Short mmCIF file of C-alpha atoms (C1' of nucleotides) in Angstrom, two decimals:
data_model
loop_
_atom_site.label_atom_id
_atom_site.label_comp_id
_atom_site.label_asym_id
_atom_site.label_seq_id
_atom_site.Cartn_x
_atom_site.Cartn_y
_atom_site.Cartn_z
CA MET A 234 -6.40 -20.08 37.23
CA THR A 235 -6.54 -17.25 39.74
CA THR A 236 -7.95 -13.95 38.68
CA ALA A 237 -7.10 -10.70 40.35
CA GLN A 238 -8.56 -7.27 39.99
CA LEU A 239 -7.19 -3.94 41.06
CA TYR A 240 -9.35 -1.22 42.47
CA PRO A 241 -8.46 2.39 43.12
CA LEU A 242 -7.95 3.46 46.71
CA GLY A 243 -10.37 6.37 46.79
CA THR A 244 -13.65 6.96 45.06
CA ALA A 245 -12.69 10.33 43.68
CA LEU A 246 -10.61 10.62 40.56
CA LYS A 247 -7.28 12.16 41.49
CA ARG A 248 -6.18 15.04 39.42
CA PHE A 249 -3.04 13.98 37.58
CA ALA A 250 -0.33 16.48 38.31
CA GLY A 251 3.41 16.31 38.17
CA HIS A 252 3.59 13.69 35.46
CA THR A 253 5.30 14.37 32.16
CA PRO A 254 5.67 12.01 29.23
CA ARG A 255 8.96 10.15 29.08
CA ARG A 256 11.16 10.97 26.14
CA SER A 257 14.69 10.50 24.90
CA ASP A 258 16.71 11.64 21.93
CA ALA A 259 17.12 8.16 20.57
CA ALA A 260 13.55 6.95 20.99
CA GLY A 261 11.37 10.04 20.90
CA VAL A 262 8.31 10.48 23.07
CA GLU A 263 6.33 7.90 24.99
CA SER A 264 3.03 6.50 23.72
CA LEU A 265 -0.22 7.53 25.36
CA THR A 266 -1.05 3.98 26.49
CA SER A 267 2.35 3.70 28.12
CA PHE A 268 1.71 6.99 29.91
CA ILE A 269 -1.70 5.83 31.11
CA CYS A 270 -0.05 2.68 32.47
CA ARG A 271 2.19 4.78 34.66
CA LEU A 272 -0.76 6.87 35.86
CA ALA A 273 -2.52 3.60 36.68
CA LEU A 274 0.45 2.49 38.76
CA ASP A 275 0.19 5.79 40.60
CA HIS A 276 -3.50 5.04 41.29
CA TYR A 277 -2.99 1.36 42.11
CA CYS A 278 -5.54 0.32 39.51
CA ALA A 279 -5.71 -1.54 36.20
CA PRO A 280 -4.77 0.62 33.21
CA HIS A 281 -8.01 -0.02 31.36
CA ARG A 282 -9.98 0.82 34.48
CA LEU A 283 -8.17 4.11 34.74
CA TYR A 284 -8.75 4.80 31.09
CA GLY A 285 -12.50 4.30 31.51
CA ALA A 286 -12.57 6.59 34.55
CA LEU A 287 -10.53 9.18 32.73
CA ILE A 288 -12.81 9.29 29.70
CA ALA A 289 -15.95 9.36 31.84
CA ASN A 290 -14.38 11.54 34.54
CA ASP A 291 -15.94 9.14 37.01
CA TRP A 292 -14.86 5.92 38.75
CA THR A 293 -18.37 4.62 39.18
CA LYS A 294 -19.30 4.14 35.49
CA ARG A 295 -22.44 6.16 36.14
CA LYS A 296 -21.99 8.17 32.99
CA VAL A 297 -23.18 6.02 30.16
CA ASP A 298 -22.60 8.30 27.19
CA PHE A 299 -18.83 8.10 27.10
CA LYS A 300 -17.04 6.36 24.27
CA LYS A 301 -15.07 3.50 25.71
CA ILE A 302 -13.02 1.08 23.71
CA ARG A 303 -12.34 -2.59 24.31
CA SER A 304 -9.05 -3.31 26.03
CA ALA A 305 -8.10 -5.54 23.12
CA GLU A 306 -8.33 -2.48 20.89
CA SER A 307 -6.26 -0.24 23.13
CA GLN A 308 -3.86 0.53 20.27
CA LEU A 309 -6.54 2.97 19.08
CA ILE A 310 -5.63 5.30 21.94
CA ASN A 311 -2.28 5.94 20.26
CA SER A 312 -3.79 6.22 16.80
CA LEU A 313 -5.28 9.12 14.85
CA GLY A 314 -9.02 8.56 15.19
CA GLU A 315 -11.84 9.43 17.54
CA ALA A 316 -10.54 7.24 20.39
CA ALA A 317 -7.22 9.07 20.40
CA ARG A 318 -8.88 12.46 20.22
CA SER A 319 -11.22 11.85 23.16
CA SER A 320 -8.38 10.34 25.22
CA VAL A 321 -6.21 13.39 24.59
CA GLU A 322 -9.03 15.78 25.48
CA ALA A 323 -9.83 13.86 28.66
CA LEU A 324 -6.21 13.77 29.77
CA GLN A 325 -5.74 17.47 29.13
CA ARG A 326 -8.91 18.18 31.09
CA GLU A 327 -7.89 16.03 34.05
CA SER A 328 -4.20 16.84 34.27
CA ASP A 329 -1.70 19.63 33.93
CA ILE A 330 -0.51 18.29 30.58
CA THR A 331 -1.18 20.80 27.85
CA ASP A 332 -0.18 18.83 24.78
CA ALA A 333 -1.16 15.20 25.19
CA SER A 334 -1.55 14.75 21.42
CA GLU A 335 2.21 14.44 21.06
CA MET A 336 1.86 10.94 22.51
CA THR A 337 -0.48 9.94 19.65
CA PHE A 338 -0.45 10.03 15.87
CA LEU A 339 -3.14 12.72 15.67
CA SER A 340 -0.69 14.94 13.81
CA ILE A 341 -1.08 12.85 10.66
CA ALA A 342 -4.87 12.67 10.82
CA GLY A 343 -5.05 14.88 7.73
CA LEU A 344 -2.76 12.60 5.78
CA CYS A 345 -3.54 8.94 6.31
CA ASP A 346 -6.91 7.26 6.08
CA GLN A 347 -9.22 7.87 9.02
CA LYS A 348 -9.95 4.20 9.45
CA ALA A 349 -6.24 3.76 10.02
CA LYS A 350 -6.11 0.41 8.29
CA HIS A 351 -2.86 -1.45 8.69
CA PHE A 352 -1.62 1.35 10.92
CA LEU A 353 -0.74 0.23 14.43
CA HIS A 354 0.30 -3.13 15.77
CA LYS A 355 -2.75 -4.70 17.37
CA GLY A 356 -0.59 -6.31 20.02
CA ARG A 357 2.13 -4.45 21.87
CA HIS A 358 5.68 -4.72 20.48
CA TRP A 359 8.67 -4.19 22.72
CA CYS A 360 12.43 -4.39 22.95
CA ALA A 361 13.58 -6.53 25.87
CA GLN A 362 16.95 -4.78 26.08
CA CYS A 363 15.33 -1.34 26.32
CA TYR A 364 13.11 -2.62 29.15
CA MET A 365 16.11 -4.08 30.93
CA GLU A 366 18.11 -0.88 30.62
CA SER A 367 15.28 1.21 32.08
CA ARG A 368 14.95 -1.24 34.96
CA ASN A 369 18.67 -1.19 35.67
CA ALA A 370 18.55 2.60 35.70
CA GLY A 371 15.79 2.41 38.31
CA GLU A 372 13.14 3.96 36.05
CA PRO A 373 9.74 2.57 35.13
CA THR A 374 9.72 0.90 31.75
CA TRP A 375 8.00 2.73 28.92
CA ASP A 376 7.04 2.22 25.27
CA PRO A 377 8.21 4.84 22.78
CA LEU A 378 5.51 5.87 20.33
CA TYR A 379 7.61 4.89 17.34
CA TRP A 380 7.23 1.20 18.28
CA ALA A 381 3.50 1.39 17.61
CA PRO A 382 3.12 1.50 13.77
CA THR A 383 3.04 -1.80 11.91
CA THR A 384 5.98 -0.61 9.84
CA THR A 385 8.24 -0.51 12.90
CA THR A 386 9.67 -3.97 13.45
CA ILE A 387 13.05 -3.13 14.91
CA CYS A 388 14.52 -1.27 17.88
CA LEU A 389 16.54 1.69 16.62
CA ILE A 390 18.91 1.57 19.61
CA HIS A 391 19.76 -2.13 19.72
CA ARG A 392 19.03 -3.02 16.09
CA THR A 393 17.10 -6.10 17.17
CA LEU A 394 13.62 -7.19 16.17
CA LEU A 395 10.81 -6.08 18.46
CA GLN A 396 9.09 -8.86 20.36
CA GLN A 397 5.35 -9.41 20.38
CA PHE A 398 4.79 -12.68 22.24
CA CYS A 399 5.46 -13.63 25.83
CA PRO A 400 8.50 -15.95 25.68
CA HIS A 401 6.83 -18.29 28.19
CA CYS A 402 3.10 -18.47 27.34
CA LYS A 403 3.41 -17.11 23.77
CA LEU A 404 0.46 -14.77 24.27
CA ILE A 405 0.07 -11.33 22.73
CA GLN A 406 0.32 -8.40 25.14
CA ARG A 407 -2.18 -5.56 24.96
CA HIS A 408 -1.28 -1.89 24.96
CA LEU A 409 -3.30 -1.41 28.12
CA PRO A 410 -2.48 -4.61 30.03
CA LYS A 411 -4.34 -6.10 32.96
CA PHE A 412 -1.70 -4.84 35.38
CA PRO A 413 0.18 -1.54 35.20
CA PHE A 414 3.55 -3.13 34.47
CA LEU A 415 4.70 -3.16 30.88
CA ASP A 416 7.68 -5.42 31.47
CA PHE A 417 5.79 -8.45 32.79
CA CYS A 418 3.43 -10.73 30.89
CA GLU A 419 -0.16 -9.85 31.84
CA TYR A 420 -1.18 -13.52 31.72
CA CYS A 421 1.65 -15.59 33.22
CA GLY A 422 3.76 -12.91 34.86
CA CYS A 423 6.85 -13.89 32.91
CA ASP A 424 9.60 -11.28 32.75
CA LEU A 425 9.43 -9.70 29.30
CA ALA A 426 12.70 -7.84 29.76
CA SER A 427 14.74 -11.01 29.92
CA GLY A 428 13.58 -12.41 26.58
CA SER A 429 16.27 -13.14 24.05
CA SER A 430 16.36 -10.67 21.19
CA THR A 431 17.01 -11.66 17.62
CA SER A 432 18.21 -9.68 14.67
CA GLY A 433 16.36 -10.28 11.42
CA ASP A 434 17.61 -10.94 7.92
CA ALA A 435 20.66 -8.89 7.15
CA ASP A 436 19.32 -7.74 3.79
CA GLN A 437 16.17 -6.42 5.43
CA LEU A 438 18.01 -4.67 8.24
CA ASP A 439 18.56 -1.43 6.36
CA GLN A 440 14.96 -1.22 5.29
CA ARG A 441 13.67 -2.02 8.77
CA MET A 442 15.92 0.69 10.20
CA TRP A 443 14.79 3.15 7.53
CA LEU A 444 11.11 2.56 8.25
CA ALA A 445 11.55 2.78 12.03
CA ASN A 446 13.55 5.96 11.57
CA GLY A 447 10.82 7.37 9.32
CA ALA A 448 8.24 6.91 12.08
CA LEU A 449 10.56 8.42 14.70
CA ASP A 450 11.38 11.34 12.43
CA LEU A 451 7.68 12.00 12.01
CA ILE A 452 7.07 11.91 15.76
CA LYS A 453 9.97 14.23 16.50
CA ASN A 454 9.07 16.81 13.86
CA ARG A 455 5.33 16.88 14.32
CA GLN A 456 5.35 20.51 15.47
CA ASP A 457 7.28 21.87 12.52
CA THR A 458 5.28 20.65 9.56
CA ILE A 459 1.62 19.98 8.99
CA LEU A 460 1.22 16.94 6.80
CA SER A 461 -1.76 16.65 4.48
CA ARG A 462 -2.94 14.40 1.73
CA GLU A 463 -3.16 17.39 -0.63
CA ASN A 464 0.55 18.03 -0.14
CA PHE A 465 1.25 14.34 -0.60
CA SER A 466 -0.61 14.45 -3.90
CA LEU A 467 1.32 17.56 -5.00
CA ARG A 468 4.69 16.01 -4.09
CA LEU A 469 3.81 12.87 -6.03
CA ASN A 470 2.92 14.98 -9.06
CA GLU A 471 6.25 16.78 -8.78
CA ALA A 472 8.13 13.52 -8.53
CA THR A 473 6.31 12.24 -11.61
CA LEU A 474 7.23 15.39 -13.52
CA ILE A 475 10.88 15.26 -12.52
CA CYS A 476 11.44 11.54 -13.01
CA SER A 477 9.32 10.67 -16.01
CA ASN A 478 8.05 13.87 -17.62
CA GLY A 479 4.65 13.48 -16.02
CA VAL A 480 3.89 10.02 -17.37
CA PHE A 481 2.26 8.10 -14.51
CA GLU A 482 2.80 4.73 -16.06
CA GLU A 483 6.53 5.18 -16.38
CA PHE A 484 6.89 6.64 -12.90
CA ALA A 485 4.95 3.71 -11.48
CA ARG A 486 7.17 1.28 -13.36
CA MET A 487 10.33 3.00 -12.15
CA THR A 488 9.40 2.98 -8.50
CA GLY A 489 7.32 -0.17 -8.34
CA ILE A 490 4.28 1.73 -7.03
CA ASN A 491 0.95 0.50 -8.31
CA THR A 492 -0.35 2.77 -11.09
CA CYS A 493 -3.97 2.68 -10.06
CA SER A 494 -3.14 3.49 -6.42
CA LEU A 495 -1.07 6.39 -7.67
CA ARG A 496 -4.01 7.66 -9.68
CA ASN A 497 -6.46 7.18 -6.81
CA TRP A 498 -4.24 9.35 -4.62
CA GLN A 499 -3.71 12.00 -7.25
CA LEU A 500 -7.19 12.31 -8.67
CA LYS A 501 -9.74 11.08 -6.17
CA HIS A 502 -7.94 12.49 -3.17
CA ALA A 503 -8.03 9.07 -1.55
CA ALA A 504 -5.93 8.98 1.57
CA PRO A 505 -3.09 6.46 1.56
CA THR A 506 -2.78 3.90 4.30
CA TRP A 507 0.18 4.53 6.55
CA SER A 508 2.06 1.49 5.29
CA ASN A 509 1.66 2.58 1.68
CA PHE A 510 2.68 6.11 2.52
CA ILE A 511 5.89 5.13 4.26
CA ASP A 512 6.61 2.51 1.61
CA ILE A 513 6.55 5.24 -1.03
CA ALA A 514 8.74 7.45 1.14
CA TYR A 515 11.19 4.55 1.36
CA ARG A 516 11.13 3.90 -2.38
CA LEU A 517 11.67 7.59 -3.18
CA ASN A 518 14.24 7.73 -0.36
CA THR A 519 12.57 10.85 1.03
CA PRO A 520 11.82 11.57 4.69
CA PRO A 521 8.09 11.06 5.28
CA THR A 522 7.86 14.49 6.92
CA GLN A 523 8.85 16.03 3.61
CA LEU A 524 6.91 13.76 1.27
CA ALA A 525 3.64 15.14 2.67
CA GLY A 526 5.03 18.52 3.66
CA PRO A 527 4.25 21.92 2.16
CA SER A 528 7.54 22.64 0.38
CA THR A 529 8.77 21.47 -2.99
CA LEU A 530 11.25 18.61 -3.03
CA ILE A 531 14.01 17.68 -5.41
CA PHE A 532 13.71 14.00 -6.23
CA ASP A 533 16.81 12.18 -7.35
CA PRO A 534 16.08 8.91 -9.21
CA ALA A 535 19.70 7.90 -8.68
CA VAL A 536 19.13 7.29 -4.97
CA PHE A 537 15.72 5.63 -5.17
CA ASN A 538 15.17 2.31 -3.42
CA TYR A 539 13.58 0.55 -6.32
CA ARG A 540 13.11 -2.73 -4.51
CA SER A 541 11.20 -3.02 -1.31
CA SER A 542 11.87 -6.42 0.23
CA LEU A 543 9.37 -6.17 3.07
CA ARG A 544 5.75 -6.90 2.43
CA LEU A 545 4.08 -4.04 4.26
CA ASP A 546 0.42 -4.03 3.41
CA LYS A 547 -1.62 -7.16 3.17
CA GLN A 548 -2.77 -7.76 -0.36
CA HIS A 549 -6.19 -6.28 -0.78
CA ARG A 550 -6.69 -8.06 -3.88
CA HIS A 551 -7.86 -10.36 -6.32
CA LEU A 552 -5.18 -12.06 -8.33
CA PRO A 553 -3.41 -14.52 -6.03
CA LYS A 554 0.36 -14.41 -5.90
CA GLU A 555 0.77 -17.83 -7.54
CA ARG A 556 -1.46 -16.75 -10.42
CA ILE A 557 0.70 -13.68 -11.04
CA GLU A 558 3.82 -15.85 -10.95
CA GLU A 559 2.22 -18.16 -13.51
CA LEU A 560 1.34 -15.17 -15.66
CA ARG A 561 4.90 -13.93 -15.44
CA ARG A 562 6.37 -17.32 -16.33
CA ALA A 563 4.12 -17.62 -19.38
CA THR A 564 5.09 -14.13 -20.53
CA VAL A 565 8.81 -14.68 -20.01
CA GLU A 566 8.51 -17.95 -21.91
CA LEU A 567 6.89 -16.09 -24.78
CA LEU A 568 9.58 -13.42 -24.70
CA LYS A 569 12.21 -16.15 -25.09
CA ALA A 570 10.35 -17.69 -28.05
CA PRO A 571 11.94 -17.32 -31.52
CA ILE A 572 10.93 -14.25 -33.49
CA ASP A 573 8.83 -16.33 -35.89
CA VAL A 574 6.25 -16.88 -33.14
CA TRP A 575 5.86 -13.12 -32.80
CA VAL A 576 5.78 -12.51 -36.53
CA PHE A 577 3.28 -15.14 -37.56
CA ARG A 578 1.16 -15.51 -34.44
CA ASN A 579 0.35 -11.97 -33.34
CA GLY A 580 -2.52 -13.00 -31.12
CA LYS A 581 -0.20 -14.69 -28.63
CA LEU A 582 -0.01 -11.95 -25.98
CA SER A 583 -3.73 -11.35 -26.01
CA SER A 584 -4.29 -15.08 -25.79
CA ILE A 585 -2.30 -15.10 -22.54
CA GLN A 586 -4.56 -12.33 -21.27
CA LYS A 587 -7.57 -14.37 -22.32
CA GLN A 588 -6.18 -17.52 -20.71
CA PHE A 589 -5.73 -15.77 -17.38
CA ASP A 590 -8.98 -13.84 -17.82
CA ILE A 591 -7.50 -10.42 -17.18
CA SER A 592 -7.64 -7.14 -19.02
CA TYR A 593 -4.83 -5.46 -20.90
CA TRP A 594 -4.40 -3.07 -18.00
CA THR A 595 -4.26 -5.69 -15.28
CA PHE A 596 -1.63 -7.40 -17.38
CA LYS A 597 0.38 -4.19 -17.66
CA ARG A 598 -0.10 -3.29 -14.02
CA HIS A 599 1.37 -6.58 -12.88
CA LEU A 600 4.04 -7.04 -15.52
CA GLY A 601 4.90 -3.39 -16.06
CA ASP A 602 8.60 -4.16 -15.77
CA LEU A 603 8.39 -6.42 -18.82
CA ALA A 604 6.58 -3.77 -20.88
CA GLY A 605 9.85 -2.49 -22.38
CA GLN A 606 10.88 -5.96 -23.48
CA ILE A 607 7.46 -6.66 -24.97
CA SER A 608 7.51 -3.40 -26.94
CA ALA A 609 11.01 -4.17 -28.20
CA LYS A 610 9.94 -7.63 -29.29
CA ARG A 611 6.91 -6.21 -31.08
CA LEU A 612 9.08 -3.68 -32.91
CA GLU A 613 11.54 -6.39 -33.85
CA ALA A 614 8.70 -8.54 -35.18
CA SER A 615 7.29 -5.71 -37.28
CA GLU A 616 10.74 -4.96 -38.73
CA TYR A 617 11.15 -8.63 -39.51
CA ARG A 618 7.74 -8.68 -41.15
CA LYS A 619 8.69 -5.70 -43.33
CA LYS A 620 11.87 -7.45 -44.41
CA LEU A 621 9.89 -10.56 -45.26
CA THR A 622 7.56 -8.48 -47.45
CA VAL A 623 10.47 -6.89 -49.31
CA ALA A 624 12.17 -10.26 -49.78
CA GLY A 625 8.91 -11.80 -50.97
CA ARG A 626 8.37 -9.03 -53.48
CA ARG A 627 11.90 -9.44 -54.84
CA LYS A 628 11.36 -13.16 -55.19
CA ARG A 629 8.09 -12.71 -57.12
CA LEU A 630 9.63 -10.12 -59.44
CA ARG A 631 12.59 -12.39 -60.17
CA ALA A 632 10.32 -15.31 -60.94
CA ALA A 633 8.18 -13.15 -63.26
CA ARG A 634 11.26 -11.76 -65.01
CA ASP A 635 12.67 -15.29 -65.51
CA LYS A 636 9.36 -16.44 -66.94
CA LEU A 637 9.15 -13.45 -69.33
CA ALA A 638 12.77 -13.99 -70.40
CA GLY A 639 11.95 -17.61 -71.15
CA MET A 640 9.06 -16.41 -73.33
CA GLU A 641 11.37 -13.73 -74.82
CA LEU A 642 9.08 -10.93 -73.70
CA GLU A 643 10.02 -7.47 -72.40
CA PRO A 644 9.81 -7.27 -68.55
CA SER A 645 7.42 -4.33 -68.80
CA VAL A 646 4.87 -3.57 -66.14
CA ARG A 647 2.10 -4.73 -68.42
CA ASN A 648 3.79 -8.10 -69.17
CA MET A 649 4.68 -8.59 -65.51
CA LYS A 650 1.06 -8.17 -64.53
CA LYS A 651 0.02 -10.54 -67.28
CA SER A 652 2.43 -13.22 -66.02
CA GLY A 653 0.25 -13.63 -62.92
CA LEU A 654 3.34 -14.17 -60.75
CA VAL A 655 3.40 -10.71 -59.16
CA LYS A 656 0.99 -8.71 -57.09
CA VAL A 657 -0.25 -5.45 -58.57
CA SER A 658 1.34 -3.56 -55.68
CA ASP A 659 4.71 -5.11 -56.62
CA VAL A 660 4.84 -3.23 -59.91
CA ILE A 661 2.59 -0.21 -59.39
CA SER A 662 4.05 2.44 -57.14
CA VAL A 663 1.95 2.97 -54.08
CA ARG A 664 0.93 6.58 -53.79
CA ARG A 665 2.42 7.75 -50.54
CA GLY A 666 3.97 10.97 -49.34
CA LYS A 667 7.18 12.31 -50.73
CA GLY A 668 10.21 10.04 -50.78
CA SER A 669 8.26 6.92 -51.58
CA SER A 670 9.88 4.60 -54.04
CA GLY A 671 7.97 3.02 -56.86
CA ALA A 672 8.06 -0.49 -58.16
CA GLU A 673 11.12 -2.59 -57.66
CA THR A 674 12.97 -2.51 -60.94
CA SER A 675 16.45 -3.78 -60.25
"C1'" DC B 170 -13.58 -11.91 26.22
"C1'" DC B 171 -15.34 -13.54 21.82
"C1'" DT B 172 -18.07 -13.40 17.48
"C1'" DG B 173 -20.98 -11.55 13.89
"C1'" DC B 174 -22.59 -7.84 11.20
"C1'" DG B 175 -23.15 -3.40 8.70
"C1'" DA B 176 -20.91 0.90 7.43
"C1'" DA B 177 -17.02 3.09 5.78
"C1'" DT B 178 -13.34 3.48 2.74
"C1'" DC B 179 -8.76 2.42 0.55
"C1'" DA B 180 -6.95 -0.67 -3.15
"C1'" DA B 181 -7.43 -2.85 -7.47
"C1'" DT B 182 -9.97 -4.08 -11.54
"C1'" DG B 183 -12.34 -3.35 -16.02
"C1'" DT B 184 -13.96 -0.30 -19.68
"C1'" DA B 185 -14.50 3.73 -22.68
"C1'" DG B 186 -12.31 6.61 -25.35
"C1'" DA B 187 -8.53 9.91 -26.71
"C1'" DA B 188 -3.83 10.77 -28.52
"C1'" DC B 189 -0.30 9.32 -31.30
"C1'" DG C 76 -2.71 -0.84 -33.22
"C1'" DT C 77 -0.53 0.71 -28.96
"C1'" DT C 78 -0.41 3.39 -24.98
"C1'" DC C 79 -2.41 6.19 -21.72
"C1'" DT C 80 -6.04 8.68 -18.72
"C1'" DA C 81 -10.59 9.02 -16.48
"C1'" DC C 82 -13.95 6.89 -14.08
"C1'" DA C 83 -17.38 3.40 -12.37
"C1'" DT C 84 -17.31 -0.66 -9.94
"C1'" DT C 85 -15.78 -4.55 -7.22
"C1'" DG C 86 -12.96 -6.53 -3.36
"C1'" DA C 87 -10.74 -6.40 1.12
"C1'" DT C 88 -10.07 -4.69 5.54
"C1'" DT C 89 -11.06 -2.23 9.60
"C1'" DC C 90 -14.06 0.04 12.96
"C1'" DG C 91 -17.59 0.06 16.24
"C1'" DC C 92 -21.42 -1.78 18.13
"C1'" DA C 93 -24.56 -5.47 19.98
"C1'" DG C 94 -25.23 -9.61 22.13
"C1'" DG C 95 -23.82 -13.90 24.32
#
DNA sequence: CCTGCGAATCAATGTAGAAC
DNA sequence: GTTCTACATTGATTCGCAGG
């Protein structure tokens, strides 16, 4: 395999003037890595080389104290952390661009977690048709910023799934590739603009479009609203108040959001991951810019998206999916069981919890949607039990009365007790509050 | 360019205890 | 006895660096 390396023409870093970020109404602004690629083309050098020189303000790598990232982690330049901040500062220092942060997600640094877990695609995602259209128009290809988050899987213009592998060598493309051309594979040189585009599942199309739109909306409106986790927490509290009278559990059940995550965000001021944040925005059918914005929102449970069909965040946790399915099957089975099982074997639900070795709350957190049915079944069982008690008491009284009649004795309380066929509570009125009835006499 | 490791931190679990 | 909240703790994932 041949390797090639590009070196800049001069030794001095050119000052970058006359460049402005690409943008369009339909796709928003360009990402910072895409912009650096074009600057690299202007300097005839590799994008990552230019990035290093830009950060250090030096082509020769003499300055050792600059923070440089690995080229395989170049998505960080578009993110919301330290790498993005230093890149923006360097670019503003070395060029006539005054607001480079619009090409990154720094505007939501106060909202999402600083580690930016599950935030940006590690490998570059692109739409072949968009690339082809730019090329046909005689413009350099560019990556809109809204393609970067992991929640964006679709091109808003062509409604086709974004691509992430070279169609020829199947390799992942980096955000800062080896060569300053975004539309050619950095390993085999294959034309990425000519790849065939596919549209995903029809039932997921709306959700994919919603999520991509959410990201674009956020990028476009970054100047107008400052998003913060405090606001996010406040908005969640408001939604809880409006939809379920402030009961977290019920709100969580309604929307399918995990109760404990909800509480972590509201009480501990934990920052949500981006994918969780936009998932909640989707479920509440609220633009993300407003869900973490400063003004009060009116939430309408009638338009909620209760079911999210895309798995956004990787499971952090503990109970494997199959185990939860098993748990659910066992519970549904029990719910279908005849009422006798519930009346005479009360320990059944807790025995399921014991069998799966989980607490009451883990059980509820996973099977919250069945909680209503379980409560109803419990109520039904207790009613049934009450009826059984009444019927039993009647039966005992009748037997005692028959016995006394056979012995030609008065069915008085004293004789009834003597017969040994009734319980004391059957004939002595239990002292309760007002309205209580005494012994059964009819 | 790859791998391993520790720090950091969000997500999820279990437990105590209060309200009803 | 059931349901709910608060909180400590455990688990998972990512970052960022060092070294090969």
